[in-house]
Amino acid sequence: MVRFAVVVAAVVLLVLAVIWGFQRRLIYLPDTAGVSSAATVLPGARDVVLEADDGVHLGAWLMPAGEPDRGIAVLVANGNAGNRASRAPLARALAAEGLTVLLFDYRGYGGNAGGPSERGFARDVRAAQRYLVHQAGLPPGRILYYGESLGAAVVTELAAEIAPGGLLLRSPFVDLAAVGRAHYPFLPVSLLLRDDYPLADQLGTVRAPVTVVLGADDSIVPPEQSRTVAAAAPTLKNLIEIPGADHNDPVLGHGPALVAAVVELADQVATTP
């Protein structure tokens, strides 16, 4: 009996070790192939290169605002899958509303060097913010941070350090462990995770106006987690639930309600002294 218990314990430890070693392959689902030039996917946009503070170069597209130009930029932080090409419809829709849009890929995505991690993504989003300020010439208060799913955690961490004009969180989770427990309730997720993304805790220090958009039928990030995030925002301006929308539905990616939420937040920023 004792020998059996030892074998079971060894198997459990082996499984946990495998999960520890390979968990980032479950969390991050990059499209690693190189991305076409901006002009072929997003007419009017131009290719730019961002440089993180550890020297990693990141491919990006800058989409100019249509007329009338609101003088506000949207920094888009992607979720955990794909690359910036799949966010082109969002960029088109926002540019048509007079907003400049920066799409970029994290390290390990879209042909970029490096591998995904929480620390690496924090460096990457800072490179995007620096580009908008120093190369595009936009004051920090005229930049909206837009994050989808995991990207919501990325921009919240940035906002806690470098204040934006406004923060829009699409399908945000409380923290990565909370999402893990929702999908793997039989695992000690909190003990196993190498990346934390404590979104709700960090949001409590953000004073910029916040809008949260969620899908009422989200099967990836439980809607109640996004509502909890909204409740944690000190300056919540809007909570928008899109009926019947699942996590990856186009209506949540670039639908009219989502675009209207970004525009409304931009209008609030534009009227702020």
Short mmCIF file of C-alpha atoms in Angstrom, two decimals:
data_model
loop_
_atom_site.label_atom_id
_atom_site.label_comp_id
_atom_site.label_asym_id
_atom_site.label_seq_id
_atom_site.Cartn_x
_atom_site.Cartn_y
_atom_site.Cartn_z
CA MET A 1 0.00 0.00 0.00
CA VAL A 2 2.83 2.34 0.91
CA ARG A 3 4.60 1.49 -2.34
CA PHE A 4 1.43 2.25 -4.32
CA ALA A 5 1.12 5.63 -2.60
CA VAL A 6 4.72 6.43 -3.49
CA VAL A 7 4.08 5.56 -7.13
CA VAL A 8 0.95 7.71 -7.22
CA ALA A 9 2.82 10.62 -5.65
CA ALA A 10 5.61 10.24 -8.21
CA VAL A 11 3.12 10.26 -11.08
CA VAL A 12 1.39 13.35 -9.71
CA LEU A 13 4.70 15.16 -9.33
CA LEU A 14 5.64 14.19 -12.88
CA VAL A 15 2.35 15.53 -14.24
CA LEU A 16 2.77 18.77 -12.32
CA ALA A 17 6.34 19.12 -13.58
CA VAL A 18 5.15 18.68 -17.16
CA ILE A 19 2.43 21.29 -16.63
CA TRP A 20 4.99 23.69 -15.14
CA GLY A 21 7.32 23.22 -18.09
CA PHE A 22 4.75 23.38 -20.88
CA GLN A 23 2.10 25.71 -19.46
CA ARG A 24 3.11 28.65 -21.63
CA ARG A 25 2.28 26.54 -24.67
CA LEU A 26 -1.25 26.28 -23.29
CA ILE A 27 -1.55 29.96 -22.37
CA TYR A 28 0.05 31.58 -25.42
CA LEU A 29 -1.14 30.58 -28.89
CA PRO A 30 0.89 32.76 -31.26
CA ASP A 31 0.72 32.82 -35.01
CA THR A 32 4.49 32.86 -35.45
CA ALA A 33 4.54 33.39 -39.21
CA GLY A 34 5.71 36.71 -40.54
CA VAL A 35 2.99 39.26 -41.27
CA SER A 36 2.48 40.88 -44.67
CA SER A 37 3.16 44.56 -45.15
CA ALA A 38 0.56 46.92 -43.78
CA ALA A 39 -0.47 48.16 -47.23
CA THR A 40 -1.57 44.68 -48.33
CA VAL A 41 -3.78 44.06 -45.30
CA LEU A 42 -4.72 47.52 -44.09
CA PRO A 43 -4.62 50.08 -46.89
CA GLY A 44 -3.51 53.46 -45.62
CA ALA A 45 -1.48 52.01 -42.75
CA ARG A 46 2.30 51.93 -42.64
CA ASP A 47 4.81 49.47 -41.25
CA VAL A 48 6.74 50.56 -38.18
CA VAL A 49 9.22 48.82 -35.90
CA LEU A 50 9.10 49.08 -32.12
CA GLU A 51 12.08 48.38 -29.88
CA ALA A 52 11.62 46.99 -26.38
CA ASP A 53 14.06 48.02 -23.68
CA ASP A 54 15.78 44.63 -23.84
CA GLY A 55 16.53 45.09 -27.55
CA VAL A 56 13.72 42.93 -29.01
CA HIS A 57 12.29 44.41 -32.21
CA LEU A 58 8.55 44.17 -32.80
CA GLY A 59 6.60 44.51 -36.01
CA ALA A 60 3.71 46.98 -35.93
CA TRP A 61 1.27 48.89 -38.13
CA LEU A 62 0.25 52.49 -37.65
CA MET A 63 -3.16 53.33 -39.09
CA PRO A 64 -3.76 57.09 -39.48
CA ALA A 65 -7.02 58.60 -38.37
CA GLY A 66 -9.70 59.38 -40.91
CA GLU A 67 -11.34 62.77 -41.11
CA PRO A 68 -12.18 64.50 -38.92
CA ASP A 69 -9.12 63.53 -36.89
CA ARG A 70 -9.94 63.46 -33.17
CA GLY A 71 -6.27 63.77 -32.24
CA ILE A 72 -6.42 60.60 -30.15
CA ALA A 73 -4.63 57.28 -30.66
CA VAL A 74 -5.66 53.78 -29.64
CA LEU A 75 -2.90 51.41 -28.54
CA VAL A 76 -4.25 47.90 -29.18
CA ALA A 77 -2.91 45.05 -27.05
CA ASN A 78 -3.90 41.70 -28.53
CA GLY A 79 -5.16 38.65 -26.73
CA ASN A 80 -3.15 35.45 -26.45
CA ALA A 81 -3.72 34.14 -29.99
CA GLY A 82 -3.06 35.01 -33.62
CA ASN A 83 -1.24 38.16 -34.68
CA ARG A 84 -2.01 41.76 -35.59
CA ALA A 85 -3.47 40.91 -39.00
CA SER A 86 -6.62 39.55 -37.36
CA ARG A 87 -7.12 42.95 -35.67
CA ALA A 88 -7.16 44.83 -38.99
CA PRO A 89 -10.99 45.12 -39.06
CA LEU A 90 -10.88 46.83 -35.67
CA ALA A 91 -8.22 49.27 -36.89
CA ARG A 92 -10.28 50.10 -39.99
CA ALA A 93 -13.41 50.72 -37.93
CA LEU A 94 -11.65 52.95 -35.41
CA ALA A 95 -9.76 54.91 -38.06
CA ALA A 96 -13.07 55.61 -39.80
CA GLU A 97 -14.16 57.27 -36.54
CA GLY A 98 -11.18 59.64 -36.58
CA LEU A 99 -8.84 57.65 -34.32
CA THR A 100 -5.21 56.78 -34.99
CA VAL A 101 -4.56 53.08 -34.28
CA LEU A 102 -1.36 51.23 -33.43
CA LEU A 103 -1.43 47.45 -33.92
CA PHE A 104 1.64 45.50 -32.83
CA ASP A 105 2.71 41.94 -32.16
CA TYR A 106 4.27 40.73 -28.95
CA ARG A 107 7.57 38.89 -28.88
CA GLY A 108 7.14 35.41 -30.33
CA TYR A 109 4.16 36.53 -32.44
CA GLY A 110 3.96 37.63 -36.07
CA GLY A 111 7.55 36.69 -36.88
CA ASN A 112 9.03 38.58 -33.90
CA ALA A 113 11.97 37.16 -31.97
CA GLY A 114 11.69 35.90 -28.42
CA GLY A 115 9.12 33.93 -26.49
CA PRO A 116 5.90 35.01 -24.74
CA SER A 117 5.88 35.84 -21.03
CA GLU A 118 4.26 38.32 -18.68
CA ARG A 119 7.50 40.23 -18.19
CA GLY A 120 8.21 40.26 -21.92
CA PHE A 121 4.74 41.54 -22.77
CA ALA A 122 5.15 44.36 -20.25
CA ARG A 123 8.28 45.45 -22.11
CA ASP A 124 6.53 45.15 -25.46
CA VAL A 125 3.53 47.31 -24.59
CA ARG A 126 5.85 49.97 -23.20
CA ALA A 127 7.65 50.03 -26.53
CA ALA A 128 4.29 50.65 -28.21
CA GLN A 129 3.42 53.48 -25.82
CA ARG A 130 6.86 55.08 -26.32
CA TYR A 131 6.40 54.97 -30.08
CA LEU A 132 3.09 56.82 -29.92
CA VAL A 133 4.57 59.49 -27.65
CA HIS A 134 8.02 59.99 -29.16
CA GLN A 135 7.56 59.07 -32.82
CA ALA A 136 3.88 59.77 -33.45
CA GLY A 137 3.98 62.85 -31.21
CA LEU A 138 0.90 62.16 -29.09
CA PRO A 139 0.75 63.29 -25.45
CA PRO A 140 0.16 60.36 -23.05
CA GLY A 141 -3.21 61.82 -22.10
CA ARG A 142 -4.37 61.56 -25.73
CA ILE A 143 -3.74 57.82 -25.91
CA LEU A 144 -6.33 55.16 -25.15
CA TYR A 145 -5.10 51.75 -24.04
CA TYR A 146 -7.26 49.00 -25.53
CA GLY A 147 -6.72 45.42 -24.36
CA GLU A 148 -8.58 42.31 -25.38
CA SER A 149 -8.69 39.36 -22.97
CA LEU A 150 -5.08 38.72 -21.90
CA GLY A 151 -4.18 42.04 -23.51
CA ALA A 152 -6.52 43.72 -21.01
CA ALA A 153 -4.14 42.60 -18.27
CA VAL A 154 -1.16 43.84 -20.29
CA VAL A 155 -2.54 47.37 -20.68
CA THR A 156 -3.82 47.53 -17.11
CA GLU A 157 -0.31 46.86 -15.82
CA LEU A 158 0.94 49.62 -18.12
CA ALA A 159 -1.81 52.02 -17.01
CA ALA A 160 -0.88 51.47 -13.37
CA GLU A 161 2.56 52.92 -14.17
CA ILE A 162 1.97 55.25 -17.13
CA ALA A 163 -1.45 56.87 -17.09
CA PRO A 164 -3.41 56.88 -20.38
CA GLY A 165 -6.24 59.15 -21.38
CA GLY A 166 -8.59 56.20 -21.00
CA LEU A 167 -8.57 52.42 -20.64
CA LEU A 168 -10.88 50.01 -22.48
CA LEU A 169 -10.85 46.40 -21.33
CA ARG A 170 -12.52 43.85 -23.58
CA SER A 171 -13.34 40.49 -21.93
CA PRO A 172 -10.98 41.06 -18.97
CA PHE A 173 -10.33 38.41 -16.33
CA VAL A 174 -9.66 38.91 -12.62
CA ASP A 175 -6.23 37.28 -12.91
CA LEU A 176 -4.79 34.36 -14.85
CA ALA A 177 -5.26 31.94 -11.98
CA ALA A 178 -8.98 32.72 -11.85
CA VAL A 179 -9.35 31.80 -15.52
CA GLY A 180 -7.30 28.66 -14.97
CA ARG A 181 -9.47 27.54 -12.07
CA ALA A 182 -12.58 28.04 -14.19
CA HIS A 183 -11.28 25.62 -16.81
CA TYR A 184 -9.14 23.27 -14.68
CA PRO A 185 -10.83 23.13 -11.26
CA PHE A 186 -9.01 19.89 -10.39
CA LEU A 187 -5.53 21.48 -10.57
CA PRO A 188 -3.72 23.71 -8.04
CA VAL A 189 -3.54 26.44 -10.66
CA SER A 190 -2.36 29.23 -8.37
CA LEU A 191 0.68 27.17 -7.34
CA LEU A 192 1.60 26.19 -10.87
CA LEU A 193 1.40 29.42 -12.83
CA ARG A 194 4.59 31.13 -13.93
CA ASP A 195 2.71 34.24 -15.12
CA ASP A 196 0.13 35.95 -12.89
CA TYR A 197 -1.47 38.93 -14.69
CA PRO A 198 -3.20 40.30 -11.53
CA LEU A 199 -5.52 42.56 -13.53
CA ALA A 200 -8.17 43.38 -10.93
CA ASP A 201 -5.61 44.22 -8.23
CA GLN A 202 -3.63 46.48 -10.55
CA LEU A 203 -6.76 48.18 -11.84
CA GLY A 204 -7.45 49.46 -8.34
CA THR A 205 -4.55 51.91 -8.74
CA VAL A 206 -5.64 53.28 -12.14
CA ARG A 207 -7.32 56.69 -12.09
CA ALA A 208 -7.98 57.02 -15.83
CA PRO A 209 -11.59 56.51 -17.02
CA VAL A 210 -12.32 52.83 -17.65
CA THR A 211 -14.78 51.08 -19.95
CA VAL A 212 -15.36 47.32 -19.75
CA VAL A 213 -16.92 45.41 -22.65
CA LEU A 214 -17.88 41.75 -22.29
CA GLY A 215 -19.79 39.05 -24.07
CA ALA A 216 -22.72 37.71 -22.09
CA ASP A 217 -22.05 34.17 -23.41
CA ASP A 218 -18.25 34.22 -23.14
CA SER A 219 -17.03 30.62 -22.80
CA ILE A 220 -13.35 31.52 -22.28
CA VAL A 221 -13.45 34.33 -19.72
CA PRO A 222 -16.52 33.87 -17.49
CA PRO A 223 -18.67 37.02 -17.74
CA GLU A 224 -18.80 37.32 -13.96
CA GLN A 225 -15.03 37.82 -13.95
CA SER A 226 -15.33 40.76 -16.33
CA ARG A 227 -18.05 42.22 -14.11
CA THR A 228 -15.75 41.82 -11.10
CA VAL A 229 -13.06 43.71 -12.99
CA ALA A 230 -15.50 46.52 -13.73
CA ALA A 231 -16.37 46.73 -10.05
CA ALA A 232 -12.66 47.07 -9.22
CA ALA A 233 -12.22 50.16 -11.43
CA PRO A 234 -12.03 53.35 -9.35
CA THR A 235 -13.28 55.43 -12.28
CA LEU A 236 -15.58 53.14 -14.24
CA LYS A 237 -17.32 55.08 -17.00
CA ASN A 238 -19.14 52.28 -18.76
CA LEU A 239 -19.92 48.57 -18.50
CA ILE A 240 -21.26 47.15 -21.74
CA GLU A 241 -22.55 43.59 -22.06
CA ILE A 242 -23.14 42.32 -25.59
CA PRO A 243 -25.98 39.77 -25.50
CA GLY A 244 -25.23 36.34 -26.96
CA ALA A 245 -21.58 37.17 -27.70
CA ASP A 246 -18.89 34.54 -27.17
CA HIS A 247 -15.22 35.32 -26.64
CA ASN A 248 -14.05 35.18 -30.26
CA ASP A 249 -17.19 36.38 -32.01
CA PRO A 250 -16.63 39.21 -34.51
CA VAL A 251 -19.14 41.38 -32.67
CA LEU A 252 -16.69 41.45 -29.75
CA GLY A 253 -13.70 41.89 -32.03
CA HIS A 254 -14.86 44.87 -34.09
CA GLY A 255 -18.65 45.08 -33.85
CA PRO A 256 -20.60 48.34 -33.70
CA ALA A 257 -21.20 48.26 -29.94
CA LEU A 258 -17.49 47.77 -29.28
CA VAL A 259 -16.45 50.53 -31.68
CA ALA A 260 -19.05 52.87 -30.19
CA ALA A 261 -17.64 52.18 -26.72
CA VAL A 262 -14.14 53.16 -27.86
CA VAL A 263 -15.45 56.32 -29.53
CA GLU A 264 -17.45 57.31 -26.44
CA LEU A 265 -14.36 56.89 -24.27
CA ALA A 266 -12.33 58.94 -26.78
CA ASP A 267 -14.94 61.71 -26.62
CA GLN A 268 -14.63 61.77 -22.84
CA VAL A 269 -10.86 62.05 -23.14
CA ALA A 270 -11.17 64.81 -25.75
CA THR A 271 -13.23 66.97 -23.39
CA THR A 272 -10.87 66.44 -20.42
CA PRO A 273 -8.67 69.51 -19.81
#
